[in-house]
Amino acid sequence: GSRSVSGSSDGALRVWDHNRGKCLRVLSGHLGAVTTAAWCAIPGHVVSGGVDGKVRMWDCRAGRCTQYIQAHSGAVTSLVVDKGWICSSSKDGSLRVWNTADS
């Protein structure tokens, strides 16, 4: 699509519209830098991970976090989202997989 998401050191995600070159929404909630983000299968939703070890799911339209989990004791290094599943890895050496319907 014409939208992307970026994470930054201020703990916020930003949703961008490529066609207009504008930031549509700022999503704040991580304690420290956002290290990774990925779009969900749920329309308008994104998942993010940060140095706080949390993985958060965001409703970009509403501008709020809908779910979060203290997934790791170290910074989240990557996320893979496939249908209702999220897989995250961390600097703590762990890999977590969960079904978002169970959260």
MMTF fields as JSON, N, C-alpha, C and O atoms, coordinates in Angstrom:
{
  "mmtfVersion": "1.0.0",
  "mmtfProducer": "UNKNOWN",
  "numBonds": 411,
  "numAtoms": 412,
  "numGroups": 103,
  "numChains": 1,
  "numModels": 1,
  "chainsPerModel": [1],
  "groupsPerChain": [103],
  "chainIdList": ["A"],
  "bondAtomList": [4, 2, 8, 6, 12, 10, 16, 14, 20, 18, 24, 22, 28, 26, 32, 30, 36, 34, 40, 38, 44, 42, 48, 46, 52, 50, 56, 54, 60, 58, 64, 62, 68, 66, 72, 70, 76, 74, 80, 78, 84, 82, 88, 86, 92, 90, 96, 94, 100, 98, 104, 102, 108, 106, 112, 110, 116, 114, 120, 118, 124, 122, 128, 126, 132, 130, 136, 134, 140, 138, 144, 142, 148, 146, 152, 150, 156, 154, 160, 158, 164, 162, 168, 166, 172, 170, 176, 174, 180, 178, 184, 182, 188, 186, 192, 190, 196, 194, 200, 198, 204, 202, 208, 206, 212, 210, 216, 214, 220, 218, 224, 222, 228, 226, 232, 230, 236, 234, 240, 238, 244, 242, 248, 246, 252, 250, 256, 254, 260, 258, 264, 262, 268, 266, 272, 270, 276, 274, 280, 278, 284, 282, 288, 286, 292, 290, 296, 294, 300, 298, 304, 302, 308, 306, 312, 310, 316, 314, 320, 318, 324, 322, 328, 326, 332, 330, 336, 334, 340, 338, 344, 342, 348, 346, 352, 350, 356, 354, 360, 358, 364, 362, 368, 366, 372, 370, 376, 374, 380, 378, 384, 382, 388, 386, 392, 390, 396, 394, 400, 398, 404, 402, 408, 406],
  "bondOrderList": [1, 1, 1, 1, 1, 1, 1, 1, 1, 1, 1, 1, 1, 1, 1, 1, 1, 1, 1, 1, 1, 1, 1, 1, 1, 1, 1, 1, 1, 1, 1, 1, 1, 1, 1, 1, 1, 1, 1, 1, 1, 1, 1, 1, 1, 1, 1, 1, 1, 1, 1, 1, 1, 1, 1, 1, 1, 1, 1, 1, 1, 1, 1, 1, 1, 1, 1, 1, 1, 1, 1, 1, 1, 1, 1, 1, 1, 1, 1, 1, 1, 1, 1, 1, 1, 1, 1, 1, 1, 1, 1, 1, 1, 1, 1, 1, 1, 1, 1, 1, 1, 1],
  "groupList": [{"groupName": "GLY", "atomNameList": ["N", "CA", "C", "O"], "elementList": ["N", "C", "C", "O"], "formalChargeList": [0, 0, 0, 0], "bondAtomList": [1, 0, 2, 1, 3, 2], "bondOrderList": [1, 1, 2], "singleLetterCode": "G", "chemCompType": "PEPTIDE LINKING"}, {"groupName": "SER", "atomNameList": ["N", "CA", "C", "O"], "elementList": ["N", "C", "C", "O"], "formalChargeList": [0, 0, 0, 0], "bondAtomList": [1, 0, 2, 1, 3, 2], "bondOrderList": [1, 1, 2], "singleLetterCode": "S", "chemCompType": "L-PEPTIDE LINKING"}, {"groupName": "ARG", "atomNameList": ["N", "CA", "C", "O"], "elementList": ["N", "C", "C", "O"], "formalChargeList": [0, 0, 0, 0], "bondAtomList": [1, 0, 2, 1, 3, 2], "bondOrderList": [1, 1, 2], "singleLetterCode": "R", "chemCompType": "L-PEPTIDE LINKING"}, {"groupName": "VAL", "atomNameList": ["N", "CA", "C", "O"], "elementList": ["N", "C", "C", "O"], "formalChargeList": [0, 0, 0, 0], "bondAtomList": [1, 0, 2, 1, 3, 2], "bondOrderList": [1, 1, 2], "singleLetterCode": "V", "chemCompType": "L-PEPTIDE LINKING"}, {"groupName": "ASP", "atomNameList": ["N", "CA", "C", "O"], "elementList": ["N", "C", "C", "O"], "formalChargeList": [0, 0, 0, 0], "bondAtomList": [1, 0, 2, 1, 3, 2], "bondOrderList": [1, 1, 2], "singleLetterCode": "D", "chemCompType": "L-PEPTIDE LINKING"}, {"groupName": "ALA", "atomNameList": ["N", "CA", "C", "O"], "elementList": ["N", "C", "C", "O"], "formalChargeList": [0, 0, 0, 0], "bondAtomList": [1, 0, 2, 1, 3, 2], "bondOrderList": [1, 1, 2], "singleLetterCode": "A", "chemCompType": "L-PEPTIDE LINKING"}, {"groupName": "LEU", "atomNameList": ["N", "CA", "C", "O"], "elementList": ["N", "C", "C", "O"], "formalChargeList": [0, 0, 0, 0], "bondAtomList": [1, 0, 2, 1, 3, 2], "bondOrderList": [1, 1, 2], "singleLetterCode": "L", "chemCompType": "L-PEPTIDE LINKING"}, {"groupName": "TRP", "atomNameList": ["N", "CA", "C", "O"], "elementList": ["N", "C", "C", "O"], "formalChargeList": [0, 0, 0, 0], "bondAtomList": [1, 0, 2, 1, 3, 2], "bondOrderList": [1, 1, 2], "singleLetterCode": "W", "chemCompType": "L-PEPTIDE LINKING"}, {"groupName": "HIS", "atomNameList": ["N", "CA", "C", "O"], "elementList": ["N", "C", "C", "O"], "formalChargeList": [0, 0, 0, 0], "bondAtomList": [1, 0, 2, 1, 3, 2], "bondOrderList": [1, 1, 2], "singleLetterCode": "H", "chemCompType": "L-PEPTIDE LINKING"}, {"groupName": "ASN", "atomNameList": ["N", "CA", "C", "O"], "elementList": ["N", "C", "C", "O"], "formalChargeList": [0, 0, 0, 0], "bondAtomList": [1, 0, 2, 1, 3, 2], "bondOrderList": [1, 1, 2], "singleLetterCode": "N", "chemCompType": "L-PEPTIDE LINKING"}, {"groupName": "LYS", "atomNameList": ["N", "CA", "C", "O"], "elementList": ["N", "C", "C", "O"], "formalChargeList": [0, 0, 0, 0], "bondAtomList": [1, 0, 2, 1, 3, 2], "bondOrderList": [1, 1, 2], "singleLetterCode": "K", "chemCompType": "L-PEPTIDE LINKING"}, {"groupName": "CYS", "atomNameList": ["N", "CA", "C", "O"], "elementList": ["N", "C", "C", "O"], "formalChargeList": [0, 0, 0, 0], "bondAtomList": [1, 0, 2, 1, 3, 2], "bondOrderList": [1, 1, 2], "singleLetterCode": "C", "chemCompType": "L-PEPTIDE LINKING"}, {"groupName": "THR", "atomNameList": ["N", "CA", "C", "O"], "elementList": ["N", "C", "C", "O"], "formalChargeList": [0, 0, 0, 0], "bondAtomList": [1, 0, 2, 1, 3, 2], "bondOrderList": [1, 1, 2], "singleLetterCode": "T", "chemCompType": "L-PEPTIDE LINKING"}, {"groupName": "ILE", "atomNameList": ["N", "CA", "C", "O"], "elementList": ["N", "C", "C", "O"], "formalChargeList": [0, 0, 0, 0], "bondAtomList": [1, 0, 2, 1, 3, 2], "bondOrderList": [1, 1, 2], "singleLetterCode": "I", "chemCompType": "L-PEPTIDE LINKING"}, {"groupName": "PRO", "atomNameList": ["N", "CA", "C", "O"], "elementList": ["N", "C", "C", "O"], "formalChargeList": [0, 0, 0, 0], "bondAtomList": [1, 0, 2, 1, 3, 2], "bondOrderList": [1, 1, 2], "singleLetterCode": "P", "chemCompType": "L-PEPTIDE LINKING"}, {"groupName": "MET", "atomNameList": ["N", "CA", "C", "O"], "elementList": ["N", "C", "C", "O"], "formalChargeList": [0, 0, 0, 0], "bondAtomList": [1, 0, 2, 1, 3, 2], "bondOrderList": [1, 1, 2], "singleLetterCode": "M", "chemCompType": "L-PEPTIDE LINKING"}, {"groupName": "GLN", "atomNameList": ["N", "CA", "C", "O"], "elementList": ["N", "C", "C", "O"], "formalChargeList": [0, 0, 0, 0], "bondAtomList": [1, 0, 2, 1, 3, 2], "bondOrderList": [1, 1, 2], "singleLetterCode": "Q", "chemCompType": "L-PEPTIDE LINKING"}, {"groupName": "TYR", "atomNameList": ["N", "CA", "C", "O"], "elementList": ["N", "C", "C", "O"], "formalChargeList": [0, 0, 0, 0], "bondAtomList": [1, 0, 2, 1, 3, 2], "bondOrderList": [1, 1, 2], "singleLetterCode": "Y", "chemCompType": "L-PEPTIDE LINKING"}],
  "groupTypeList": [0, 1, 2, 1, 3, 1, 0, 1, 1, 4, 0, 5, 6, 2, 3, 7, 4, 8, 9, 2, 0, 10, 11, 6, 2, 3, 6, 1, 0, 8, 6, 0, 5, 3, 12, 12, 5, 5, 7, 11, 5, 13, 14, 0, 8, 3, 3, 1, 0, 0, 3, 4, 0, 10, 3, 2, 15, 7, 4, 11, 2, 5, 0, 2, 11, 12, 16, 17, 13, 16, 5, 8, 1, 0, 5, 3, 12, 1, 6, 3, 3, 4, 10, 0, 7, 13, 11, 1, 1, 1, 10, 4, 0, 1, 6, 2, 3, 7, 9, 12, 5, 4, 1],
  "groupIdList": [1, 2, 3, 4, 5, 6, 7, 8, 9, 10, 11, 12, 13, 14, 15, 16, 17, 18, 19, 20, 21, 22, 23, 24, 25, 26, 27, 28, 29, 30, 31, 32, 33, 34, 35, 36, 37, 38, 39, 40, 41, 42, 43, 44, 45, 46, 47, 48, 49, 50, 51, 52, 53, 54, 55, 56, 57, 58, 59, 60, 61, 62, 63, 64, 65, 66, 67, 68, 69, 70, 71, 72, 73, 74, 75, 76, 77, 78, 79, 80, 81, 82, 83, 84, 85, 86, 87, 88, 89, 90, 91, 92, 93, 94, 95, 96, 97, 98, 99, 100, 101, 102, 103],
  "secStructList": [7, 7, 3, 3, 3, 3, 3, 7, 6, 6, 1, 3, 3, 3, 3, 3, 3, 6, 6, 6, 6, 3, 3, 3, 3, 3, 3, 3, 7, 7, 1, 1, 7, 3, 3, 3, 3, 3, 3, 7, 1, 1, 6, 6, 3, 3, 3, 3, 3, 3, 6, 6, 1, 3, 3, 3, 3, 3, 3, 6, 6, 6, 6, 3, 3, 3, 3, 3, 3, 3, 7, 7, 1, 1, 7, 3, 3, 3, 3, 3, 3, 3, 6, 6, 3, 3, 3, 3, 3, 3, 6, 6, 1, 7, 3, 3, 3, 3, 3, 4, 4, 4, 7],
  "xCoordList": [0.803, 0.0, 0.856, 2.06, 0.223, 0.903, 1.304, 1.634, 1.276, 1.624, 2.789, 2.984, 3.546, 4.634, 4.659, 3.994, 5.433, 5.55, 7.031, 7.826, 7.39, 8.773, 8.788, 7.851, 9.856, 10.043, 11.223, 12.1, 11.247, 12.33, 12.796, 12.202, 13.873, 14.49, 13.645, 13.91, 12.629, 11.767, 10.633, 9.769, 10.627, 9.617, 8.336, 7.362, 8.315, 7.101, 7.227, 8.315, 6.081, 5.958, 5.274, 4.464, 5.608, 4.95, 4.429, 5.141, 3.178, 2.545, 2.601, 2.173, 3.136, 3.383, 2.526, 2.281, 2.075, 1.387, 2.396, 2.811, 2.785, 3.778, 3.26, 4.005, 1.999, 1.443, 1.454, 1.707, 1.179, 1.133, 2.415, 2.612, 3.292, 4.535, 4.32, 5.063, 3.291, 2.937, 2.864, 2.573, 3.14, 2.935, 1.458, 0.919, 0.8, -0.631, -0.924, -1.939, -0.022, -0.306, 0.997, 1.93, 1.06, 2.171, 1.606, 0.641, 2.22, 1.78, 2.851, 3.959, 2.531, 3.517, 3.165, 1.996, 4.207, 3.944, 5.162, 5.223, 6.132, 7.328, 8.173, 8.239, 8.812, 9.747, 11.13, 11.8, 11.555, 12.811, 12.552, 11.41, 13.619, 13.557, 12.683, 12.628, 12.004, 11.309, 12.351, 12.979, 12.529, 13.591, 13.103, 13.898, 11.813, 11.277, 9.761, 9.11, 9.21, 7.757, 7.358, 8.152, 6.115, 5.604, 4.093, 3.418, 3.572, 2.121, 1.496, 2.106, 0.268, -0.51, -1.437, -1.646, -1.99, -3.03, -4.34, -5.201, -4.487, -5.675, -5.526, -4.573, -6.43, -6.298, -6.123, -6.839, -5.168, -4.934, -4.184, -4.105, -3.629, -2.911, -1.438, -1.073, -0.604, 0.832, 1.318, 0.737, 2.392, 3.022, 4.406, 5.101, 4.806, 6.118, 6.837, 6.216, 8.155, 8.983, 9.989, 10.378, 10.413, 11.326, 12.404, 12.47, 13.248, 14.316, 13.744, 14.449, 12.481, 11.834, 11.431, 10.923, 11.654, 11.317, 9.854, 9.444, 9.053, 7.627, 7.35, 8.036, 6.32, 5.757, 4.351, 3.565, 4.044, 2.744, 2.016, 2.632, 0.683, -0.165, -0.932, -1.499, -0.941, -1.548, -2.675, -2.585, -3.722, -4.777, -4.423, -4.599, -3.929, -3.455, -4.587, -4.376, -5.766, -6.898, -7.322, -7.585, -7.385, -7.796, -6.64, -6.856, -5.404, -4.236, -3.904, -3.388, -4.203, -3.931, -3.395, -3.571, -2.743, -2.248, -3.416, -4.106, -3.642, -4.753, -4.309, -5.109, -3.037, -2.495, -1.011, -0.351, -0.483, 0.966, 1.353, 0.555, 2.58, 3.103, 4.559, 5.314, 4.942, 6.355, 7.001, 7.139, 7.392, 7.822, 9.24, 9.551, 10.101, 11.522, 12.137, 11.597, 13.289, 14.026, 15.046, 15.614, 15.281, 16.169, 15.417, 14.224, 16.116, 15.51, 14.979, 15.614, 13.822, 13.253, 14.041, 14.199, 14.537, 15.376, 14.65, 15.021, 13.616, 12.872, 11.481, 11.229, 10.593, 9.219, 8.84, 9.201, 8.11, 7.49, 6.028, 5.706, 5.145, 3.711, 3.126, 3.349, 2.375, 1.735, 0.348, 0.198, -0.656, -2.05, -2.221, -1.997, -2.603, -2.823, -1.638, -1.787, -0.468, 0.716, 1.76, 1.953, 2.429, 3.538, 4.749, 4.648, 5.878, 7.141, 8.097, 8.272, 8.711, 9.66, 10.956, 10.963, 12.049, 13.352, 13.935, 13.5, 14.942, 15.461, 16.955, 17.537, 17.558, 18.966, 19.197, 20.338, 18.124, 18.277, 18.458, 18.617, 18.433, 18.65, 17.394, 17.472, 16.24, 14.998, 14.231, 14.41, 13.38, 12.46, 11.091, 10.935, 10.1, 8.749, 7.773, 7.878, 6.821, 5.769, 4.449, 4.313, 3.466, 2.159, 1.076, 1.294, -0.113, -1.311, -1.978, -2.268, -2.225, -2.8, -4.198, -4.648, -4.892, -6.231, -6.144, -7.119, -4.976, -4.786, -4.336, -4.291, -3.996, -3.453, -4.523, -4.225],
  "yCoordList": [-1.177, 0.0, 1.256, 1.214, 2.337, 3.624, 4.095, 5.266, 3.186, 3.562, 2.733, 1.577, 3.365, 2.652, 3.096, 4.06, 2.383, 2.7, 2.747, 1.956, 3.672, 3.765, 3.872, 4.388, 3.381, 3.478, 4.386, 4.552, 4.981, 5.914, 5.805, 5.099, 6.522, 6.463, 7.119, 6.924, 7.897, 8.538, 7.626, 8.063, 6.359, 5.402, 5.438, 4.78, 6.197, 6.343, 5.655, 5.517, 5.233, 4.781, 5.9, 6.644, 6.006, 6.978, 6.273, 5.506, 6.55, 5.996, 7.066, 8.201, 6.691, 7.648, 7.341, 6.179, 8.383, 8.278, 8.683, 9.84, 7.736, 7.994, 8.97, 9.822, 8.841, 9.684, 11.163, 12.019, 11.461, 12.851, 13.291, 14.479, 12.324, 12.657, 13.198, 14.065, 12.678, 13.197, 12.092, 10.935, 12.493, 11.618, 11.663, 12.733, 10.509, 10.449, 10.295, 10.784, 9.607, 9.288, 9.031, 8.452, 9.458, 9.141, 8.257, 8.624, 7.086, 6.115, 6.003, 5.541, 6.418, 6.432, 5.414, 5.221, 4.757, 3.794, 3.011, 2.578, 2.814, 2.082, 2.941, 4.162, 2.293, 2.974, 2.83, 1.821, 3.8, 3.734, 3.502, 3.53, 3.273, 3.182, 2.035, 0.965, 2.282, 1.239, 0.637, 1.349, -0.679, -1.34, -2.094, -2.396, -2.404, -3.148, -2.971, -2.733, -3.089, -2.985, -3.757, -3.905, -4.252, -5.003, -4.831, -4.75, -4.776, -4.705, -6.043, -7.092, -6.007, -7.208, -7.588, -6.83, -8.799, -9.232, -8.489, -8.399, -7.961, -7.176, -5.8, -5.084, -5.419, -4.133, -2.966, -2.865, -2.094, -0.912, -1.155, -0.257, -2.35, -2.68, -2.947, -3.471, -2.574, -2.792, -3.348, -3.07, -4.136, -4.69, -4.071, -3.896, -3.738, -3.128, -3.799, -4.39, -3.689, -4.169, -3.099, -2.292, -3.094, -2.041, -2.52, -3.697, -1.582, -1.886, -2.252, -2.828, -1.927, -2.274, -3.747, -4.195, -4.515, -5.937, -6.216, -7.376, -5.166, -5.343, -5.454, -4.859, -6.239, -6.288, -5.73, -6.183, -4.747, -4.068, -4.185, -4.147, -4.33, -4.267, -2.956, -2.593, -2.248, -0.921, -0.895, -1.504, -0.192, 0.147, 1.539, 2.539, 1.592, 2.864, 3.853, 5.061, 3.372, 4.281, 4.965, 6.167, 4.175, 4.72, 5.419, 6.242, 5.081, 5.705, 5.19, 5.931, 3.896, 3.364, 1.936, 1.21, 1.569, 0.209, -0.672, -0.352, -1.769, -2.659, -3.867, -4.445, -4.254, -5.385, -5.17, -4.54, -5.698, -5.747, -6.91, -7.394, -7.34, -8.428, -8.115, -7.64, -8.386, -8.274, -9.545, -10.529, -9.517, -10.712, -11.136, -12.327, -10.182, -10.473, -9.657, -8.63, -10.139, -9.376, -8.44, -7.58, -8.607, -7.728, -7.054, -7.286, -6.227, -5.513, -6.482, -7.494, -6.169, -6.954, -6.597, -5.422, -7.628, -7.384, -7.585, -6.977, -8.431, -8.618, -9.164, -9.773, -8.931, -9.42, -10.011, -9.477, -11.115, -11.675, -11.892, -12.5, -11.389, -11.524, -12.308, -11.967, -13.362, -14.172, -14.559, -15.327, -14.024, -14.224, -13.881, -12.728, -14.81, -14.528, -14.84, -14.898, -15.042, -15.41, -14.305, -13.626, -14.136, -13.199, -13.96, -14.728, -13.735, -14.32, -13.161, -12.284, -13.161, -12.102, -12.712, -13.776, -12.018, -12.432, -11.266, -10.122, -11.597, -10.584, -10.74, -11.796, -9.659, -9.695, -10.604, -10.971, -10.98, -11.907, -13.349, -14.254, -13.568, -14.895, -15.728, -16.878, -15.171, -15.939, -15.644, -14.607, -16.586, -16.486, -16.844, -17.894, -15.998, -16.25, -16.278, -15.491, -17.202, -17.298, -17.404, -18.195, -16.594, -16.716, -16.362, -15.665, -16.867, -16.61, -15.378, -15.345, -14.364, -13.117, -13.329, -12.546, -14.367, -14.652, -15.092, -14.973, -15.606, -16.061, -14.956, -15.155, -13.778, -12.687, -11.961, -11.022],
  "zCoordList": [0.0, 0.0, 0.0, -0.257, 0.285, 0.254, 1.654, 1.845, 2.633, 4.004, 4.519, 4.143, 5.384, 6.053, 7.502, 7.882, 8.304, 9.724, 10.077, 9.569, 10.942, 11.399, 12.92, 13.53, 13.512, 14.95, 15.23, 14.382, 16.432, 16.719, 18.164, 18.979, 18.458, 19.777, 20.863, 22.05, 20.476, 21.474, 21.951, 22.712, 21.51, 21.94, 21.141, 21.507, 20.052, 19.243, 17.888, 17.329, 17.385, 15.997, 15.234, 15.787, 13.968, 13.115, 11.871, 11.225, 11.554, 10.36, 9.288, 9.5, 8.13, 7.039, 5.823, 5.499, 5.157, 3.865, 2.792, 2.727, 1.959, 0.907, -0.15, -0.633, -0.5, -1.564, -1.189, -2.036, 0.077, 0.521, 1.222, 1.477, 1.535, 2.218, 3.623, 4.083, 4.308, 5.626, 6.664, 6.363, 7.899, 9.045, 9.406, 9.689, 9.398, 9.693, 11.176, 11.674, 11.883, 13.276, 14.018, 13.461, 15.26, 16.152, 17.259, 17.929, 17.443, 18.439, 19.517, 19.245, 20.724, 21.806, 22.878, 23.21, 23.421, 24.493, 24.934, 26.085, 24.058, 24.46, 25.393, 25.243, 26.35, 27.249, 26.637, 26.857, 25.891, 25.154, 23.682, 23.224, 22.955, 21.487, 20.988, 21.594, 19.873, 19.12, 18.184, 17.4, 18.272, 17.517, 16.29, 15.401, 16.223, 15.089, 15.021, 16.038, 13.825, 13.633, 12.384, 11.454, 12.369, 11.223, 11.152, 12.178, 9.938, 9.741, 10.081, 9.874, 10.607, 10.955, 9.819, 8.871, 9.947, 9.018, 9.296, 8.421, 10.505, 10.851, 10.201, 10.508, 9.325, 8.638, 9.615, 10.611, 9.318, 10.124, 11.419, 12.258, 11.606, 12.836, 12.553, 11.5, 13.513, 13.416, 14.752, 15.802, 14.698, 15.889, 16.003, 15.003, 17.239, 17.442, 18.611, 19.494, 18.588, 19.687, 20.044, 19.2, 21.309, 21.731, 22.68, 23.037, 23.079, 24.023, 25.392, 26.221, 25.635, 26.906, 26.976, 28.004, 25.886, 25.865, 25.597, 25.556, 25.414, 25.152, 23.654, 22.823, 23.344, 21.999, 22.131, 22.963, 21.305, 21.358, 20.026, 18.961, 20.103, 18.919, 18.973, 20.003, 17.844, 17.754, 16.738, 15.672, 17.079, 16.14, 15.612, 16.308, 14.388, 13.823, 13.614, 13.72, 13.322, 13.096, 14.398, 14.423, 15.481, 16.777, 17.492, 18.382, 17.091, 17.698, 19.085, 19.921, 19.335, 20.67, 20.622, 19.644, 21.702, 21.868, 22.301, 23.269, 21.602, 21.933, 22.75, 23.484, 22.628, 23.383, 23.578, 22.752, 24.678, 24.809, 25.704, 26.507, 25.551, 26.355, 26.689, 25.841, 27.933, 28.31, 27.79, 28.518, 26.535, 25.828, 26.175, 26.15, 26.499, 26.664, 27.79, 28.201, 28.287, 29.296, 28.653, 29.327, 27.344, 26.591, 25.461, 25.27, 24.723, 23.595, 22.542, 22.244, 21.986, 20.884, 19.623, 19.293, 18.917, 17.747, 16.425, 15.421, 16.409, 15.157, 15.442, 16.482, 14.496, 14.553, 13.206, 12.157, 13.243, 12.045, 12.394, 13.414, 11.537, 11.757, 10.598, 9.437, 10.91, 9.876, 10.355, 11.305, 9.694, 10.065, 11.533, 11.901, 12.389, 13.802, 14.692, 15.913, 14.114, 14.878, 14.863, 13.855, 15.994, 16.093, 16.623, 17.579, 15.993, 16.427, 16.7, 15.854, 17.876, 18.215, 18.724, 19.344, 18.449, 18.97, 19.763, 19.639, 20.586, 21.496, 21.713, 21.463, 22.184, 22.574, 23.765, 24.044, 24.485, 25.61, 25.14, 25.959, 23.816, 23.239, 23.069, 22.639, 23.399, 23.304, 22.022, 21.383, 21.673, 20.547, 21.095, 21.72, 20.876, 21.381, 20.216, 19.275, 20.3, 19.293, 20.036, 20.969, 19.612, 20.222, 19.247, 18.256, 19.56, 18.779, 19.368, 20.564, 18.544, 19.054, 19.615, 20.451, 19.175, 19.719, 21.171, 21.913, 21.588, 22.97, 23.898, 25.112, 23.351, 24.178, 24.943, 25.681]
}
